Tab-separated table of C-alpha atoms and ligand atoms in Angstrom:
chain	number	residue	atom	x	y	z
A	1	MET	CA	0.109	-0.040	-0.078
A	2	ASP	CA	1.321	3.483	-0.910
A	3	ARG	CA	0.402	5.515	1.982
A	4	ASN	CA	1.104	9.175	2.044
A	5	LEU	CA	2.750	9.481	5.374
A	6	ALA	CA	3.460	13.062	4.952
A	7	LEU	CA	-0.306	13.993	5.161
A	8	GLU	CA	-0.181	12.343	8.641
A	9	PHE	CA	3.003	14.034	9.542
A	10	VAL	CA	1.484	17.532	9.137
A	11	ARG	CA	-0.581	16.409	12.147
A	12	VAL	CA	2.714	16.177	13.998
A	13	THR	CA	4.505	19.207	12.729
A	14	GLU	CA	1.074	20.932	13.604
A	15	ALA	CA	1.093	20.071	17.063
A	16	ALA	CA	4.923	20.480	17.500
A	17	ALA	CA	4.353	23.944	16.136
A	18	ILE	CA	1.344	25.166	18.296
A	19	ALA	CA	3.473	23.950	21.381
A	20	ALA	CA	6.525	25.767	20.524
A	21	ALA	CA	4.367	28.871	19.558
A	22	LYS	CA	3.008	29.073	22.724
A	23	TRP	CA	6.699	30.026	23.454
A	24	VAL	CA	7.035	33.220	21.122
A	25	GLY	CA	8.564	36.093	22.860
A	26	ARG	CA	8.843	34.635	26.143
A	27	GLY	CA	12.743	34.464	26.062
A	28	ASP	CA	13.193	30.909	26.836
A	29	LYS	CA	14.621	28.876	23.908
A	30	HIS	CA	15.067	25.626	25.931
A	31	ALA	CA	11.400	25.561	26.942
A	32	ALA	CA	10.079	26.201	23.353
A	33	ASP	CA	12.219	23.501	21.835
A	34	GLN	CA	11.275	20.940	24.592
A	35	ALA	CA	7.765	21.780	24.256
A	36	ALA	CA	8.171	20.810	20.466
A	37	VAL	CA	10.215	17.954	20.945
A	38	ASP	CA	7.665	16.270	23.708
A	39	GLU	CA	4.952	16.884	21.256
A	40	MET	CA	6.477	15.559	17.927
A	41	ARG	CA	7.615	12.569	19.554
A	42	ALA	CA	4.194	11.889	21.438
A	43	ARG	CA	2.403	12.259	18.126
A	44	PHE	CA	4.992	10.198	15.952
A	45	ASN	CA	3.925	7.410	18.316
A	46	GLN	CA	0.302	7.650	17.313
A	47	ILE	CA	1.285	7.032	13.686
A	48	GLU	CA	1.647	3.463	12.321
A	49	PHE	CA	4.898	3.243	10.533
A	50	ALA	CA	8.415	2.120	11.721
A	51	GLY	CA	10.708	5.273	11.889
A	52	THR	CA	14.055	5.742	12.649
A	53	VAL	CA	15.460	8.938	13.632
A	54	VAL	CA	18.459	9.677	11.325
A	55	ILE	CA	18.912	13.199	12.179
A	56	GLY	CA	17.213	14.704	15.443
A	57	GLU	CA	18.089	16.171	18.628
A	58	GLY	CA	21.819	14.834	18.712
A	59	SER	CA	23.031	11.802	20.203
A	60	LYS	CA	21.579	9.403	22.697
A	61	ASP	CA	23.760	10.586	25.573
A	62	GLU	CA	22.837	14.467	24.453
A	63	ALA	CA	19.077	13.940	24.188
A	64	PRO	CA	16.566	11.718	25.718
A	65	GLU	CA	14.007	12.120	22.949
A	66	LEU	CA	14.169	11.977	19.098
A	67	TYR	CA	18.079	10.969	19.363
A	68	THR	CA	19.962	9.716	16.529
A	69	GLY	CA	18.887	5.922	16.105
A	70	GLU	CA	15.793	6.305	17.900
A	71	LYS	CA	12.736	4.231	16.929
A	72	VAL	CA	9.546	6.110	16.598
A	73	GLY	CA	5.964	5.166	15.287
A	74	GLY	CA	3.728	2.336	16.159
A	75	GLY	CA	6.426	-0.199	14.767
A	76	ASN	CA	4.166	-1.703	11.899
A	77	GLY	CA	3.935	-0.317	8.661
A	78	PRO	CA	6.274	1.294	6.085
A	79	GLU	CA	9.984	1.470	7.413
A	80	MET	CA	11.348	5.043	7.052
A	81	ASP	CA	14.104	7.062	7.787
A	82	LEU	CA	13.597	10.518	9.619
A	83	ALA	CA	15.289	13.657	9.769
A	84	VAL	CA	13.415	15.978	12.116
A	85	ASP	CA	13.659	19.486	13.691
A	86	PRO	CA	10.711	19.807	15.903
A	87	LEU	CA	11.624	23.704	16.385
A	88	GLU	CA	14.121	25.098	13.862
A	89	ALA	CA	15.098	28.400	14.942
A	90	THR	CA	14.738	28.209	18.500
A	91	ASP	CA	16.055	31.733	19.153
A	92	SER	CA	13.577	33.260	16.632
A	93	VAL	CA	10.875	31.950	18.909
A	94	ALA	CA	12.694	32.878	22.217
A	95	HIS	CA	12.832	36.313	20.928
A	96	GLY	CA	9.955	36.861	19.184
A	97	ARG	CA	11.508	37.136	15.513
A	98	TYR	CA	11.021	35.900	12.334
A	99	ASN	CA	11.329	32.347	10.365
A	100	ALA	CA	10.679	29.332	12.618
A	101	ILE	CA	9.269	26.017	11.618
A	102	SER	CA	8.617	22.634	12.830
A	103	VAL	CA	9.810	19.957	10.043
A	104	ILE	CA	10.026	16.368	9.236
A	105	VAL	CA	11.597	14.756	6.399
A	106	ALA	CA	11.022	11.049	5.689
A	107	GLY	CA	12.711	8.825	3.328
A	108	ALA	CA	13.547	5.083	2.332
A	109	LYS	CA	16.101	3.179	4.699
A	110	GLY	CA	19.492	4.752	3.887
A	111	SER	CA	18.264	7.736	1.956
A	112	LEU	CA	18.902	10.614	4.115
A	113	LEU	CA	22.879	11.670	4.875
A	114	GLY	CA	23.419	10.833	8.598
A	115	ALA	CA	25.405	14.212	9.066
A	116	PRO	CA	26.862	15.047	12.508
A	117	ASP	CA	25.575	18.596	13.595
A	118	VAL	CA	28.582	20.510	12.033
A	119	TYR	CA	28.811	23.525	9.452
A	120	MET	CA	28.393	23.422	5.869
A	121	ASP	CA	28.925	25.709	3.249
A	122	LYS	CA	25.820	25.879	0.886
A	123	ILE	CA	24.658	27.486	-2.214
A	124	ALA	CA	20.901	26.771	-3.112
A	125	ALA	CA	18.663	27.948	-6.110
A	126	GLY	CA	14.993	27.487	-7.431
A	127	PRO	CA	14.392	25.620	-10.410
A	128	LYS	CA	15.033	27.933	-13.071
A	129	ALA	CA	18.403	28.462	-11.560
A	130	ALA	CA	19.155	25.075	-10.729
A	131	LYS	CA	21.728	24.113	-13.370
A	132	VAL	CA	23.790	27.317	-13.004
A	133	ILE	CA	24.918	27.390	-9.474
A	134	ASP	CA	28.390	26.397	-8.622
A	135	ILE	CA	29.597	26.080	-5.073
A	136	ASP	CA	33.241	26.646	-6.527
A	137	ALA	CA	32.596	29.611	-8.598
A	138	SER	CA	33.039	33.031	-7.299
A	139	VAL	CA	29.968	34.973	-5.719
A	140	GLU	CA	30.230	37.463	-8.817
A	141	ALA	CA	29.972	34.615	-11.220
A	142	ASN	CA	27.025	32.637	-9.317
A	143	ILE	CA	25.087	35.756	-9.197
A	144	LYS	CA	25.441	36.775	-12.717
A	145	LYS	CA	24.563	33.267	-14.040
A	146	VAL	CA	21.590	33.155	-11.512
A	147	ALA	CA	20.274	36.331	-12.942
A	148	LYS	CA	20.742	35.560	-16.688
A	149	ALA	CA	18.777	32.036	-15.871
A	150	LEU	CA	16.075	34.189	-14.035
A	151	GLY	CA	15.993	36.677	-16.653
A	152	LYS	CA	16.346	39.348	-14.189
A	153	ASP	CA	18.943	42.350	-13.970
A	154	VAL	CA	21.891	41.464	-11.275
A	155	LYS	CA	20.475	44.592	-9.195
A	156	ASP	CA	17.088	42.716	-8.719
A	157	ILE	CA	18.683	39.493	-7.355
A	158	THR	CA	18.166	38.826	-3.854
A	159	VAL	CA	20.423	36.468	-1.757
A	160	ILE	CA	19.116	35.297	1.755
A	161	VAL	CA	22.332	35.054	4.232
A	162	LEU	CA	22.503	34.016	7.808
A	163	GLU	CA	23.439	37.138	9.704
A	164	ARG	CA	26.769	36.093	11.222
A	165	ASP	CA	29.874	37.698	11.628
A	166	ARG	CA	31.793	34.954	9.315
A	167	HIS	CA	29.379	36.267	6.540
A	168	GLU	CA	30.779	39.824	6.389
A	169	LYS	CA	32.987	39.128	3.655
A	170	LEU	CA	30.270	37.297	1.627
A	171	MET	CA	27.679	39.913	2.079
A	172	GLN	CA	30.171	42.498	0.915
A	173	GLU	CA	30.690	40.484	-2.200
A	174	ILE	CA	27.110	40.147	-2.759
A	175	ARG	CA	26.646	43.977	-2.544
A	176	ASP	CA	29.799	44.405	-4.719
A	177	THR	CA	28.091	42.851	-7.730
A	178	GLY	CA	24.694	45.182	-7.314
A	179	ALA	CA	22.631	42.531	-6.007
A	180	ARG	CA	20.691	42.621	-2.411
A	181	VAL	CA	21.429	40.834	0.764
A	182	ARG	CA	18.276	39.961	2.504
A	183	THR	CA	19.564	38.613	6.431
A	184	ILE	CA	18.106	36.144	8.611
A	185	THR	CA	18.931	35.399	11.866
A	186	ASP	CA	18.379	31.950	11.882
A	187	GLY	CA	16.376	29.502	9.938
A	188	ASP	CA	18.480	28.385	7.003
A	189	VAL	CA	16.033	25.431	6.186
A	190	ALA	CA	13.422	27.903	5.251
A	191	GLY	CA	16.147	30.071	3.706
A	192	ALA	CA	17.518	27.414	1.353
A	193	ILE	CA	14.141	26.307	0.175
A	194	ALA	CA	12.982	30.035	-0.377
A	195	PRO	CA	14.374	30.427	-4.022
A	196	SER	CA	12.388	27.271	-5.046
A	197	ILE	CA	9.124	29.189	-4.148
A	198	THR	CA	7.634	31.162	-6.698
A	199	ASP	CA	7.311	34.956	-5.424
A	200	SER	CA	9.198	34.515	-2.389
A	201	GLY	CA	11.209	37.302	-3.420
A	202	ILE	CA	14.658	35.031	-2.797
A	203	ASP	CA	16.710	34.012	-5.391
A	204	LEU	CA	19.691	32.307	-3.829
A	205	LEU	CA	20.805	31.106	-0.504
A	206	MET	CA	24.662	31.500	0.271
A	207	GLY	CA	26.780	30.893	3.338
A	208	ILE	CA	27.661	28.622	6.112
A	209	GLY	CA	24.806	27.185	8.161
A	210	ALA	CA	24.067	23.687	10.000
A	211	SER	CA	24.628	20.460	8.250
A	212	THR	CA	21.400	19.024	9.512
A	213	GLU	CA	19.533	21.981	8.113
A	214	ALA	CA	20.979	21.237	4.878
A	215	VAL	CA	19.474	17.703	4.696
A	216	LEU	CA	16.222	19.068	5.777
A	217	ALA	CA	15.955	21.809	3.209
A	218	ALA	CA	17.267	19.326	0.246
A	219	ALA	CA	14.453	17.189	0.362
A	220	ALA	CA	12.089	20.138	-0.310
A	221	ILE	CA	14.130	21.537	-2.833
A	222	LYS	CA	14.855	18.357	-4.797
A	223	ILE	CA	10.929	17.822	-4.585
A	224	MET	CA	10.235	21.427	-6.267
A	225	GLY	CA	13.085	21.142	-8.906
A	226	GLY	CA	15.724	23.470	-7.201
A	227	GLU	CA	19.270	22.487	-6.111
A	228	ILE	CA	21.268	22.802	-3.367
A	229	PHE	CA	24.983	22.149	-3.104
A	230	ALA	CA	26.879	21.881	0.312
A	231	ARG	CA	30.117	20.962	1.580
A	232	PHE	CA	31.265	20.517	5.134
A	233	ALA	CA	32.851	23.408	6.605
A	234	PRO	CA	34.146	22.401	9.872
A	235	LYS	CA	34.740	25.322	12.596
A	236	ASP	CA	37.295	23.709	14.491
A	237	ASP	CA	38.731	20.084	14.963
A	238	LYS	CA	35.872	18.531	17.092
A	239	GLN	CA	33.808	19.086	14.045
A	240	LYS	CA	36.423	17.874	11.567
A	241	THR	CA	36.669	14.682	13.776
A	242	ALA	CA	32.891	14.146	14.003
A	243	ILE	CA	32.713	14.427	10.488
A	244	GLU	CA	35.425	11.892	10.067
A	245	LYS	CA	33.931	9.671	12.357
A	246	ALA	CA	30.752	9.447	10.502
A	247	GLY	CA	32.820	8.217	7.608
A	248	LEU	CA	32.074	11.217	5.467
A	249	ASP	CA	33.971	13.153	3.125
A	250	LEU	CA	35.010	16.535	3.868
A	251	LYS	CA	36.025	17.584	0.328
A	252	LYS	CA	32.804	16.089	-1.451
A	253	ILE	CA	30.297	18.693	-2.748
A	254	TYR	CA	26.797	17.160	-1.831
A	255	SER	CA	23.905	17.788	-3.858
A	256	ALA	CA	20.371	17.775	-3.047
A	257	GLU	CA	20.120	14.310	-4.147
A	258	ASP	CA	23.123	13.287	-2.162
A	259	LEU	CA	21.898	14.666	1.031
A	260	ALA	CA	18.144	13.515	0.476
A	261	GLY	CA	18.041	10.766	-2.012
A	262	GLY	CA	15.428	8.433	-3.773
A	263	ASP	CA	11.769	9.188	-4.601
A	264	GLN	CA	10.145	7.787	-1.410
A	265	LEU	CA	10.790	11.464	-0.054
A	266	THR	CA	8.188	13.407	1.901
A	267	PHE	CA	8.860	16.849	3.082
A	268	THR	CA	6.335	18.379	5.755
A	269	ALA	CA	6.497	21.321	7.800
A	270	THR	CA	4.268	23.895	9.817
A	271	GLY	CA	5.106	27.531	10.401
A	272	VAL	CA	5.684	28.614	14.032
A	273	ILE	CA	6.543	32.272	13.460
A	274	ASP	CA	5.873	33.672	9.733
A	275	GLY	CA	9.017	33.052	7.262
A	276	PRO	CA	9.396	32.335	3.564
A	277	LEU	CA	7.913	28.963	3.613
A	278	ALA	CA	4.876	29.190	5.850
A	279	ARG	CA	3.208	31.865	7.845
A	280	GLY	CA	3.259	31.230	11.510
A	281	VAL	CA	0.473	29.811	14.242
A	282	LYS	CA	-2.024	32.363	15.000
A	283	PHE	CA	-3.925	32.203	18.467
A	284	GLU	CA	-7.573	33.350	17.904
A	285	GLY	CA	-9.319	32.737	21.351
A	286	ASN	CA	-11.125	29.422	20.735
A	287	ARG	CA	-9.443	28.799	17.575
A	288	ILE	CA	-5.762	28.265	16.555
A	289	VAL	CA	-4.769	28.489	12.882
A	290	THR	CA	-1.616	26.905	11.382
A	291	HIS	CA	-0.082	26.841	8.102
A	292	SER	CA	1.788	23.935	6.376
A	293	VAL	CA	3.527	22.644	3.266
A	294	VAL	CA	3.486	18.983	2.567
A	295	MET	CA	5.541	17.760	-0.477
A	296	ARG	CA	5.990	14.249	-1.957
A	297	ALA	CA	8.626	13.141	-4.149
A	298	SER	CA	6.981	10.080	-5.994
A	299	SER	CA	4.166	12.337	-7.418
A	300	GLY	CA	5.943	15.916	-7.161
A	301	THR	CA	2.952	17.202	-5.195
A	302	VAL	CA	3.363	20.435	-3.209
A	303	ARG	CA	0.309	20.985	-0.943
A	304	TYR	CA	-0.212	24.050	1.414
A	305	ILE	CA	-2.527	23.106	4.146
A	306	SER	CA	-4.346	25.687	6.283
A	307	THR	CA	-5.997	24.159	9.659
A	308	ASP	CA	-8.308	25.827	11.871
A	309	HIS	CA	-7.968	23.900	15.239
A	310	LYS	CA	-10.677	24.287	17.879
A	311	VAL	CA	-9.391	24.547	21.453
A	312	LYS	CA	-10.595	22.421	23.687
A	313	GLN	CA	-12.246	24.291	26.495
B	401	VTB	C1	21.821	27.867	11.019
B	401	VTB	C2	20.308	28.405	11.318
B	401	VTB	C3	19.655	27.543	12.417
B	401	VTB	O1	22.138	27.151	13.234
B	401	VTB	O2	21.873	26.566	10.472
B	401	VTB	C4	22.658	27.705	12.007
B	401	VTB	O3	19.645	28.209	10.190
B	401	VTB	C5	24.081	27.428	12.102
B	401	VTB	O4	24.744	27.579	13.383
B	401	VTB	O5	18.432	27.936	12.695
B	401	VTB	P1	25.023	29.001	13.986
B	401	VTB	O6	24.011	29.506	14.659
B	401	VTB	O7	26.203	28.686	14.693
B	401	VTB	O8	25.567	30.033	12.964
B	401	VTB	C6	20.434	27.553	13.640
B	401	VTB	O9	20.731	28.929	13.920
B	401	VTB	C7	20.017	26.643	14.843
B	401	VTB	O10	19.840	25.363	14.385
């Protein structure tokens, strides 16, 4: 039976997003994350499937729930590997900023890169520019090629970049071409997917972010026909050792297919706070409104789901 588990997972990300959204602006990122983790794990176990967490909250000794290797789901039904982030961009929630989501990627066994949580250098583009980006080319060359592929002037190209000191030079190089920089404080999963979304106003993502986020974004980007290239960029020896211990290649350029392979992939996300991928949770008295995106590689469908949740009195 070909079940669209992604449609069942949307109830999981909705619940996790609502739990996290209750903490928006309260200055406590740990509580926000914990609420999302608890909810995601509990909801997973109400679904009949055999899931294994490949990317989650960390190793078993770091995280009691949704750790790497944890089995989730009822245990019967399809076997799937999972990459999850119950709350991507915890700081944004704590500080009431922009761009946080709850996200689940599922794939066939062995299809998701089991990357340790280290840095990767990334470049991501949408379908029209998927074939012209090159992580080894200069910033200028990439921007010019993307502009040409999109039929735009360079001055109308917008590159989304994580706002970090390490990106000062990158941002200057982007501005020197005449293109625009749009910074985000966190959330380069939605940031990397944004160029693949029509009318997001974002044409490219560039810069260094987390490797686990690269895998999550890759699934959606692949389904939408865009591209992401990523290469490990360890910030210290500890990260370098973690990559080597995982048996991964420090020099390899990973494509979307290398990060999230095959056609059994699904991507499910619910907005916690408004961002380029989905609007955030709204609390409206006796209703809670959520916005989600559900994508499936085998059919290529991209569903946008708005849900009105009745609040139990
Ligand atoms: C990014 C961002 C994430 O981690 O991947 C970032 O998108 C990378 O790490 O939301 P630094 O914060 O050290 O730059 C997050 O901020 C959190 O996972």
